Short mmCIF file of C-alpha atoms and ligand atoms in Angstrom, two decimals:
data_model
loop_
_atom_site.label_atom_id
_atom_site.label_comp_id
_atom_site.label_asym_id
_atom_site.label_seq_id
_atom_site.Cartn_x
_atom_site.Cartn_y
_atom_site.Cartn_z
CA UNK A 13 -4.17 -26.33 0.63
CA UNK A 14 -3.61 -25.32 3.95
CA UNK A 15 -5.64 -27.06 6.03
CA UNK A 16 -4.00 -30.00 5.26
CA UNK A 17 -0.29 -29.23 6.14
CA UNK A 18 -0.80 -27.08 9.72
CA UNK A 19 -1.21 -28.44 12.89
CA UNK A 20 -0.32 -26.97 15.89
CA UNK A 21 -2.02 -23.68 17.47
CA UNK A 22 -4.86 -21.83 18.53
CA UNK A 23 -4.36 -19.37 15.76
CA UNK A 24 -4.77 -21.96 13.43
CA UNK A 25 -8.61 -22.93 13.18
CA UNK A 26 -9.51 -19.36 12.79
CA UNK A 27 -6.75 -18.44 10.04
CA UNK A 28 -7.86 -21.79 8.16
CA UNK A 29 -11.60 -20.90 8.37
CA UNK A 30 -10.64 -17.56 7.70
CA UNK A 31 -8.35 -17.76 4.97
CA UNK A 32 -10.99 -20.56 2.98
CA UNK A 33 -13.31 -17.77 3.19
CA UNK A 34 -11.87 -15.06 1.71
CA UNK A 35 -11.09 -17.42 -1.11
CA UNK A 36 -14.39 -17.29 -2.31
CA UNK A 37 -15.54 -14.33 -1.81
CA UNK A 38 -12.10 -12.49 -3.56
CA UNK A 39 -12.69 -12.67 -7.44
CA UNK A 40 -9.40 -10.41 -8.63
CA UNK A 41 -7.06 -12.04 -10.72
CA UNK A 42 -4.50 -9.11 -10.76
CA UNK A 43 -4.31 -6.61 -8.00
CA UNK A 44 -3.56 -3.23 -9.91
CA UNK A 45 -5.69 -0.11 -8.43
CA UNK A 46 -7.85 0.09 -5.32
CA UNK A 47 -10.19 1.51 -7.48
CA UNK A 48 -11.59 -2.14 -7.93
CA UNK A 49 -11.76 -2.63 -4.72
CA UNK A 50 -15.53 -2.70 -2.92
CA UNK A 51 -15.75 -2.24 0.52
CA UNK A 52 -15.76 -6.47 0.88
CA UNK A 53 -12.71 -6.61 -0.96
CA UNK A 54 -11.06 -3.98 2.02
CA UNK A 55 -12.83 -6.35 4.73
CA UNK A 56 -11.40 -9.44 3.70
CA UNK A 57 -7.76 -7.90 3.52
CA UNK A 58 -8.29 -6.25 6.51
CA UNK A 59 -9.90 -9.57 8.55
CA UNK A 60 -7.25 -12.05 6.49
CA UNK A 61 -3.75 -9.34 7.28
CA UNK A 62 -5.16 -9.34 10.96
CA UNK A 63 -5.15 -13.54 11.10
CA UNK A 64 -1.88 -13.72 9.69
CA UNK A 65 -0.41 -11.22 11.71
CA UNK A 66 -1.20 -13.07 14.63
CA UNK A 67 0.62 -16.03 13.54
CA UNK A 68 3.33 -16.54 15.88
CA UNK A 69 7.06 -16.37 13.29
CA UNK A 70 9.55 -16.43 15.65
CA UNK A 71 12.57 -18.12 13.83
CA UNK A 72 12.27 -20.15 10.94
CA UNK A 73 8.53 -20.59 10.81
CA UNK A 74 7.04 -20.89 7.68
CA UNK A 75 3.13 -21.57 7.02
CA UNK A 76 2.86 -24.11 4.01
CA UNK A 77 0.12 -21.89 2.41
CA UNK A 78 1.83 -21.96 -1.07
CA UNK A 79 4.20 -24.69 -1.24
CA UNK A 80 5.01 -25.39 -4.87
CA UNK A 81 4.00 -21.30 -6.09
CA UNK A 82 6.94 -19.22 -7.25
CA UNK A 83 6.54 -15.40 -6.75
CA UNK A 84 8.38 -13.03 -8.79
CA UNK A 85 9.73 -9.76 -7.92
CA UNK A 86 9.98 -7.04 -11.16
CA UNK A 87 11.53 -4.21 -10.05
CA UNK A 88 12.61 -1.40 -12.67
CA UNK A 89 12.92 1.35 -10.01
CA UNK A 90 14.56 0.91 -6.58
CA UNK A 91 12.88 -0.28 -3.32
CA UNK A 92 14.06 -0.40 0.62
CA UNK A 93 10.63 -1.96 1.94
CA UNK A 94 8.58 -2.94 -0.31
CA UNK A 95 10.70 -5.61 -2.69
CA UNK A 96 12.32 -7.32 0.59
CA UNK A 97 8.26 -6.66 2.35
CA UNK A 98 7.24 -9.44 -0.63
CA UNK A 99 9.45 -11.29 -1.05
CA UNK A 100 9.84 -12.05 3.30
CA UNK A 101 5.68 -12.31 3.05
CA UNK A 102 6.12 -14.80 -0.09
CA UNK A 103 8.72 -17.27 1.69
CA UNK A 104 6.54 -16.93 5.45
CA UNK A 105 3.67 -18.64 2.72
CA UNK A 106 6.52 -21.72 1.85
CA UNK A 107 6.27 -20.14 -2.08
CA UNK A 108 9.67 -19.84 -3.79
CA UNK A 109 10.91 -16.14 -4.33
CA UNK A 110 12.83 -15.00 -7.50
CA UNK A 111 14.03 -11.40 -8.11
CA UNK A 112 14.80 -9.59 -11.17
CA UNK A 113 17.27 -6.86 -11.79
CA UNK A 114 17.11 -4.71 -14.32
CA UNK A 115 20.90 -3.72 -14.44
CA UNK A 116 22.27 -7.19 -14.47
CA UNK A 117 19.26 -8.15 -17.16
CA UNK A 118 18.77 -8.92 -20.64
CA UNK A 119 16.42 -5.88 -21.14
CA UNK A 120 20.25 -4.18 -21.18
CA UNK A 121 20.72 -6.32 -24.28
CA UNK A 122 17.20 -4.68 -26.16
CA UNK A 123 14.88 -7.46 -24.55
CA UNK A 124 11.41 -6.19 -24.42
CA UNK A 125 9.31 -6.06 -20.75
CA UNK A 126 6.53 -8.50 -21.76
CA UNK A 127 9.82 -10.67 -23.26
CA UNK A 128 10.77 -10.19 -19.78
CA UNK A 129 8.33 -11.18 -18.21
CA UNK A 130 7.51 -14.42 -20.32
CA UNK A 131 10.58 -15.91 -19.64
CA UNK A 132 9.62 -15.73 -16.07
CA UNK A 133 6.52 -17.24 -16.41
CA UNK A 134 7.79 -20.29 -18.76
CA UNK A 135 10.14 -21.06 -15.37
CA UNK A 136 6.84 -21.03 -13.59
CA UNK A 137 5.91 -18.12 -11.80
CA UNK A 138 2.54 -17.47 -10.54
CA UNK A 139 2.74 -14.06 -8.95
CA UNK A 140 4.79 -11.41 -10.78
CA UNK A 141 5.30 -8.33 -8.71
CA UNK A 142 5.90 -5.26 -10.71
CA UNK A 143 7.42 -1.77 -9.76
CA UNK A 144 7.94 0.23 -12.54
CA UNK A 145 8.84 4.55 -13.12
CA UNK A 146 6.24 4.84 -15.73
CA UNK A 147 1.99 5.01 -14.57
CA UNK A 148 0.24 1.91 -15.74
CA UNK A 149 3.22 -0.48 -16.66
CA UNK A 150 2.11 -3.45 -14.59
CA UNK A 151 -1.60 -3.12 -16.20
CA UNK A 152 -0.55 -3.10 -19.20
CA UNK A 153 1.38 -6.24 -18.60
CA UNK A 154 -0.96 -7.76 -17.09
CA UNK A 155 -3.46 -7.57 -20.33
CA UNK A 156 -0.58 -8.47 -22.97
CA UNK A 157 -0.06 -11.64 -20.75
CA UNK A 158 -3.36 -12.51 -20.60
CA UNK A 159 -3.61 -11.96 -24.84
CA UNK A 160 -0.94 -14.33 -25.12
CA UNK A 161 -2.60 -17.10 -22.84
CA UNK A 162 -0.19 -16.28 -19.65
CA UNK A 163 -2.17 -17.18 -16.47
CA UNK A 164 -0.15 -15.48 -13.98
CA UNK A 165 -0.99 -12.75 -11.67
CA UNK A 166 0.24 -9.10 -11.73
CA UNK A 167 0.49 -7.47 -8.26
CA UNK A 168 1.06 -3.35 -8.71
CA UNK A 169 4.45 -3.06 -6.08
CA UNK A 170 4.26 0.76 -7.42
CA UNK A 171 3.76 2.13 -10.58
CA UNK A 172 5.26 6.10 -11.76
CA UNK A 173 2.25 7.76 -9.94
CA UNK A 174 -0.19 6.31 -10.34
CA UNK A 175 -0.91 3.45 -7.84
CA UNK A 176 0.82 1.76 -4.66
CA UNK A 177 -2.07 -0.94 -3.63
CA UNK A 178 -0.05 -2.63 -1.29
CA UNK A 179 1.55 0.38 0.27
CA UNK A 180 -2.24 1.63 1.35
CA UNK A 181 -3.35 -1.40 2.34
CA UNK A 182 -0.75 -1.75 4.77
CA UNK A 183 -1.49 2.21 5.78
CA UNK A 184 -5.02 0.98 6.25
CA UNK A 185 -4.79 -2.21 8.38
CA UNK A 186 -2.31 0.06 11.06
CA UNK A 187 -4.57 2.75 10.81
CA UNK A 188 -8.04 0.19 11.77
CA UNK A 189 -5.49 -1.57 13.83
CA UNK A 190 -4.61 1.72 15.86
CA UNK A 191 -7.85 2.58 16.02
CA UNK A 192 -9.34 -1.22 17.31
CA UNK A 193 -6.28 -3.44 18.00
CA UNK A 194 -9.38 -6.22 18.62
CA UNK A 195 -11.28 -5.89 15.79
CA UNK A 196 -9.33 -3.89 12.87
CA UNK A 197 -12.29 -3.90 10.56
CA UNK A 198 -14.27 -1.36 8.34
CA UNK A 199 -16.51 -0.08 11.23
CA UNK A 200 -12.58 1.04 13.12
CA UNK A 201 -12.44 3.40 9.91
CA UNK A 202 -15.84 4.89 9.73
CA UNK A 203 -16.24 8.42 10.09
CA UNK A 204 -12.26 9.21 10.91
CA UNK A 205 -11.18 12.37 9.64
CA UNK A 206 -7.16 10.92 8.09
CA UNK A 207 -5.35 13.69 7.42
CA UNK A 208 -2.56 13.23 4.59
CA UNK A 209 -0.28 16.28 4.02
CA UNK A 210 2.75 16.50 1.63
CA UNK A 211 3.58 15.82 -2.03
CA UNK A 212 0.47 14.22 -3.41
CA UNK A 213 0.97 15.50 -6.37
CA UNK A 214 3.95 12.70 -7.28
CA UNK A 215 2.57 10.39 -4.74
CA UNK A 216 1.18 7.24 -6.02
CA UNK A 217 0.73 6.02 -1.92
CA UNK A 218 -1.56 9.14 -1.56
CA UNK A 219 -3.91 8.15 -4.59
CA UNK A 220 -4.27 4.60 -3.52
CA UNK A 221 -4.83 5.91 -0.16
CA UNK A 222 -7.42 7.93 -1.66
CA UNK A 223 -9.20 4.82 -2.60
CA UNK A 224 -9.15 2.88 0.01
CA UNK A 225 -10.10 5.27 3.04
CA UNK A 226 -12.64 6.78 1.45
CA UNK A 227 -14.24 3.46 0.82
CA UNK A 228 -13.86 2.28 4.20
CA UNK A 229 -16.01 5.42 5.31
CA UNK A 230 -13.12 7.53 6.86
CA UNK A 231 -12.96 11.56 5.76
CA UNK A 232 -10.07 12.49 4.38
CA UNK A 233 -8.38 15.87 4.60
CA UNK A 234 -6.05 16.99 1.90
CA UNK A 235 -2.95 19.69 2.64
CA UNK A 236 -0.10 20.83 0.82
CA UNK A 237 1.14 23.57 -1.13
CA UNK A 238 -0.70 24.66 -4.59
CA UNK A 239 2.47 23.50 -6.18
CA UNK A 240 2.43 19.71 -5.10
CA UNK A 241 -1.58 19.58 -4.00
CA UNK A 242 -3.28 20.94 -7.19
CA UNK A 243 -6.83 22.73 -6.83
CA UNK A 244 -9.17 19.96 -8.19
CA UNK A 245 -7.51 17.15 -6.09
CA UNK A 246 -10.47 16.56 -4.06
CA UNK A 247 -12.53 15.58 -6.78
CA UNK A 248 -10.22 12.28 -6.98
CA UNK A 249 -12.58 9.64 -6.91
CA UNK A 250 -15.45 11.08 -7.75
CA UNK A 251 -14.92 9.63 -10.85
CA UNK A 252 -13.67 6.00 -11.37
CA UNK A 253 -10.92 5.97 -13.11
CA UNK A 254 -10.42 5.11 -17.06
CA UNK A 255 -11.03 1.73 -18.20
CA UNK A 256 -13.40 1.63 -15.12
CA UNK A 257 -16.93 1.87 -15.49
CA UNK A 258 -18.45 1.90 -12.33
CA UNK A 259 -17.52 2.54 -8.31
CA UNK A 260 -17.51 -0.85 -6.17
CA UNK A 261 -18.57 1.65 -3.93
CA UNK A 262 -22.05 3.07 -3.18
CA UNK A 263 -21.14 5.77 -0.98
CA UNK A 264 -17.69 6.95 0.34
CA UNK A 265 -16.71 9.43 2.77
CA UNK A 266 -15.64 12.77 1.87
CA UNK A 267 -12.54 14.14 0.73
CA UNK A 268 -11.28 18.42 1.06
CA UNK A 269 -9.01 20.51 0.52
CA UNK A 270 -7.23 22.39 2.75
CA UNK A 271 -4.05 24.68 2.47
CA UNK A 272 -3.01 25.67 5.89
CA UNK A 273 -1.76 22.68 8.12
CA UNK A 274 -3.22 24.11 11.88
CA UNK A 275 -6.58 24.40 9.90
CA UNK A 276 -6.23 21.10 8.31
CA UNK A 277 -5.36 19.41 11.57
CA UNK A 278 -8.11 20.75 13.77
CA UNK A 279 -10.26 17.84 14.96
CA UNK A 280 -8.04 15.16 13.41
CA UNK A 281 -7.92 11.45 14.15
CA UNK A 282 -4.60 10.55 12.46
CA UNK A 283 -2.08 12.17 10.19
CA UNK A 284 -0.46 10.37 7.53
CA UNK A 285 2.50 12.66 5.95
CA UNK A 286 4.15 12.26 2.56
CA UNK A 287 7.70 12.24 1.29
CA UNK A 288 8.69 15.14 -1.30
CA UNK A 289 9.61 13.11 -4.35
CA UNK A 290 12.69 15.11 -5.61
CA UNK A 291 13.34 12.68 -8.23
CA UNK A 292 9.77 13.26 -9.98
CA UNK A 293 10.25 17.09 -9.65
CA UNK A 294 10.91 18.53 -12.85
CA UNK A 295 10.51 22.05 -11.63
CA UNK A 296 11.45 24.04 -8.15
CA UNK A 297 8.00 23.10 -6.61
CA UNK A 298 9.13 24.32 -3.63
CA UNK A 299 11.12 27.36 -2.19
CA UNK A 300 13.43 25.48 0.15
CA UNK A 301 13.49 22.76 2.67
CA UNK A 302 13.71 24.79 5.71
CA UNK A 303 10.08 26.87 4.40
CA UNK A 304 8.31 23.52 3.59
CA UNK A 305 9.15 22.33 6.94
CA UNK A 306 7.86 25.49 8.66
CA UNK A 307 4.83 25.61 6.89
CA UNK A 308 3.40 21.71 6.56
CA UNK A 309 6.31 19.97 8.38
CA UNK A 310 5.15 17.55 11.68
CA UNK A 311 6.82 18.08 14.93
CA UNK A 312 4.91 17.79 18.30
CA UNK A 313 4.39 21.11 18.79
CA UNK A 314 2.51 21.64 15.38
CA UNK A 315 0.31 18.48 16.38
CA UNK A 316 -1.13 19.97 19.15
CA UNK A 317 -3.16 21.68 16.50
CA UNK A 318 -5.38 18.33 16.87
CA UNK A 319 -6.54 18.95 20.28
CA UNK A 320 -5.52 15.37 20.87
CA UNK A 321 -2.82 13.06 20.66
CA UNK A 322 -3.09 11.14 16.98
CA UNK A 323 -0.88 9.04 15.48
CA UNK A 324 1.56 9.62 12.54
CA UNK A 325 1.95 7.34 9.14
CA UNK A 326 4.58 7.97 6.66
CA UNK A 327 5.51 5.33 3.85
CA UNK A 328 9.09 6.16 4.11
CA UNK A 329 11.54 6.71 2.93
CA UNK A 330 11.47 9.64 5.32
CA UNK A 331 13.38 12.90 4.60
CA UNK A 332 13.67 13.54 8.62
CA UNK A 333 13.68 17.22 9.51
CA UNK A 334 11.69 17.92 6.35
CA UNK A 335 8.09 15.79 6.02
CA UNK A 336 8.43 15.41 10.29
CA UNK A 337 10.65 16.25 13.02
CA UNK A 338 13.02 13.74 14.03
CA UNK A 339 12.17 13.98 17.37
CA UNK A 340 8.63 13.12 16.00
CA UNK A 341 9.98 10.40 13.83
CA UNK A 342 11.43 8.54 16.85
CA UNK A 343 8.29 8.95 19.41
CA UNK A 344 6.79 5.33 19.12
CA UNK A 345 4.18 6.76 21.20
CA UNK A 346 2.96 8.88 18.21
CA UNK A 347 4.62 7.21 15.28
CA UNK A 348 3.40 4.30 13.65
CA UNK A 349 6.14 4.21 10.72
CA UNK A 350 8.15 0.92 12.18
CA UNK A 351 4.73 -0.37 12.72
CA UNK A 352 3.80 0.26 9.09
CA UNK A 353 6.64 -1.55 8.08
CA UNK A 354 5.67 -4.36 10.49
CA UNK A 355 2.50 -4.47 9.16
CA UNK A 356 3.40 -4.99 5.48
CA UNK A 357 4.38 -8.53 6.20
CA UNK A 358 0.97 -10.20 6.95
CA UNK A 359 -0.82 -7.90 4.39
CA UNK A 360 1.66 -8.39 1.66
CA UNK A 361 0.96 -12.15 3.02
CA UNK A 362 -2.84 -11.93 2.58
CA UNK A 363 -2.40 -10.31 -1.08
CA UNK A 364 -0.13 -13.36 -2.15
CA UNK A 365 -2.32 -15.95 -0.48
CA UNK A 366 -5.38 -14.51 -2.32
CA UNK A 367 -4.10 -14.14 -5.99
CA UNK A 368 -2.07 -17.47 -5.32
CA UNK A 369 -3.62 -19.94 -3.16
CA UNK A 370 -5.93 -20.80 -5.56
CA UNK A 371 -5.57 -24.04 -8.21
CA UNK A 372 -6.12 -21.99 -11.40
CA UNK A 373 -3.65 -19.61 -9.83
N1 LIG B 17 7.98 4.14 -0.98
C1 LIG B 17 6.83 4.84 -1.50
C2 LIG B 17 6.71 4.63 -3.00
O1 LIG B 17 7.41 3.81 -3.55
C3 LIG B 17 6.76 6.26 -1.11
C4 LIG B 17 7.92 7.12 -1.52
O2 LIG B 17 8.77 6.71 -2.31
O3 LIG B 17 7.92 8.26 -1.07
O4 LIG B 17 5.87 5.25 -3.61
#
């Protein structure tokens, strides 16, 4: 499919040979939970994201990986980066881009979600991209679908909070990218101690996170208050989750728990913060702003707790002065977050290419 159509380039031979690849060796029809994902899975993302990142899309360029697909976008909860992220990464591939609304929808008028998402698939659609408020939505889509003979794909853009595969894949790729800008692979992630600090407790971006560093061999450092970092939290994937029998993974690095932040940042190699999710909080998890911030809020000051300089990741959106230090938030020399925007195109570009480029879709 795309062999055919490019042309021009020095990019091109390897992203061809690349891309054909990792067509064979990915076997997921629906991209749900990283907790699928084996460490081949991660290098094939990671290797593909890196190719098409280095296409050059100044302008107008499009790559006519899927001509003739139609991605849809289902989003029942609101989205800055990651609904325009797709839906920019679907139309850089040549596929046509449709996006639903739930206000101006029939689901106003008692239409059901799978209803919903039927309709969408009898205009065509190959890729259906599902945010939804409520853990496990877009998997349980995906399986009605599939009972009633529907062979589109369901990507997870989000789901209550439970999963964010795309969001951590992104995370991942800047993080091996930081790391080796040359070769942003699984051996730039071994042994890295990542520490993630915040609400991971409502974070659905943490938990995926979870997932995927660990299998990539980096150490992960948990810190937060009791309130939004339970005790127990570092037993996360110990376990696969429900519905999933085994780990793709033989052997993962090692996640812990730690509640004070100069502790937790000792002898860190990157620091990935999280955004208090006031909308999920049913209760006062927290005392006020001003106290989070002094106790696990980022500035540059409380980073020199590393004993060197690391970078910064947050998924945004960013409460500035309260998860990091505007000051912080603005240092490109330290903060990757425009970068992890950045990066979402030509991941969110290697997700669609995989679970579309196919024939069988
Ligand atoms: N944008 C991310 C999400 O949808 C993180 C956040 O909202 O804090 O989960």
């Amino acid at each position: 499919r795309c062999s055919s159509h490019l042309t021009d380039g020095s990019w091109l031979l390897s992203l061809v040979t690349v891309a054909t690849v990792a067509l064979t060796r990915w076997s997921h029809r629906h991209v749900l939970d990283l907790a699928a994902f084996s460490r081949e899975d991660f290098a094939t993302m990671l290797e593909l994201s890196a190719r098409f990142r280095a296409i050059p899309m100044g302008g107008q360029r499009r790559i006519p990986a899927l001509q003739g697909r139609l991605v849809t976008t289902l989003f029942f909860e609101p989205s800055t980066r990651t609904r325009s992220s797709f839906e920019l990464a679907a139309r850089r591939l040549s596929a046509d881009v449709q996006s639903f609304s739930p206000a101006s929808s029939a689901l106003s008028k008692g239409e059901s979600l799978l209803d919903t998402a039927r309709t969408y698939v009898a205009m065509g659609s190959d890729v259906l991209v599902v945010r939804h408020g409520c853990s496990g939505v877009p998997a349980l889509l995906a399986r009605d679908l599939e009972q009633v003979g529907c062979k589109v794909a369901v990507l997870n853009g989000g789901d209550g909070l439970h999963s964010h595969p795309s969001q951590a894949l992104l995370d991942l790729f800047t993080l091996a990218r930081y790391f080796n800008a040359e070769a942003p692979g699984l051996e730039a992630l071994q042994g890295r101690r990542i520490v993630i600090v915040g609400d991971l407790l409502h974070s659905r971006v943490a938990r995926s996170n979870l997932w995927a560093l660990t299998a990539c061999g980096a150490d992960v450092v948990l810190c937060g208050p009791e309130s939004l970092l339970p005790q127990g939290f570092e037993q996360f994937v110990s376990a696969p989750p429900p519905g999933q029998e085994l780990d793709p993974v033989a052997q993962r690095g090692s996640l812990r728990l730690e509640r004070d932040l100069d502790r937790a940042l000792e002898g860190a190699d990157a620091v990935m913060t999280l955004r208090l999710q006031k909308e999920r909080m049913r209760a006062h998890l927290i005392t006020s702003l001003d106290a989070y911030h002094r106790r696990y809020g980022l500035s540059h000051e409380r980073l020199q707790s590393c004993g060197k300089t690391v970078p910064v990741l947050h998924p945004g959106p960013v409460n500035r002065g309260v998860e990091l230090s505007g000051e912080l938030l603005d240092d490109s020399r330290v903060s990757l977050v425009e970068e992890q925007v950045r990066n979402g195109i030509p991941v969110r570009m290697a997700l669609l290419y995989l679970m579309a480029a196919t024939e069988d879709g």
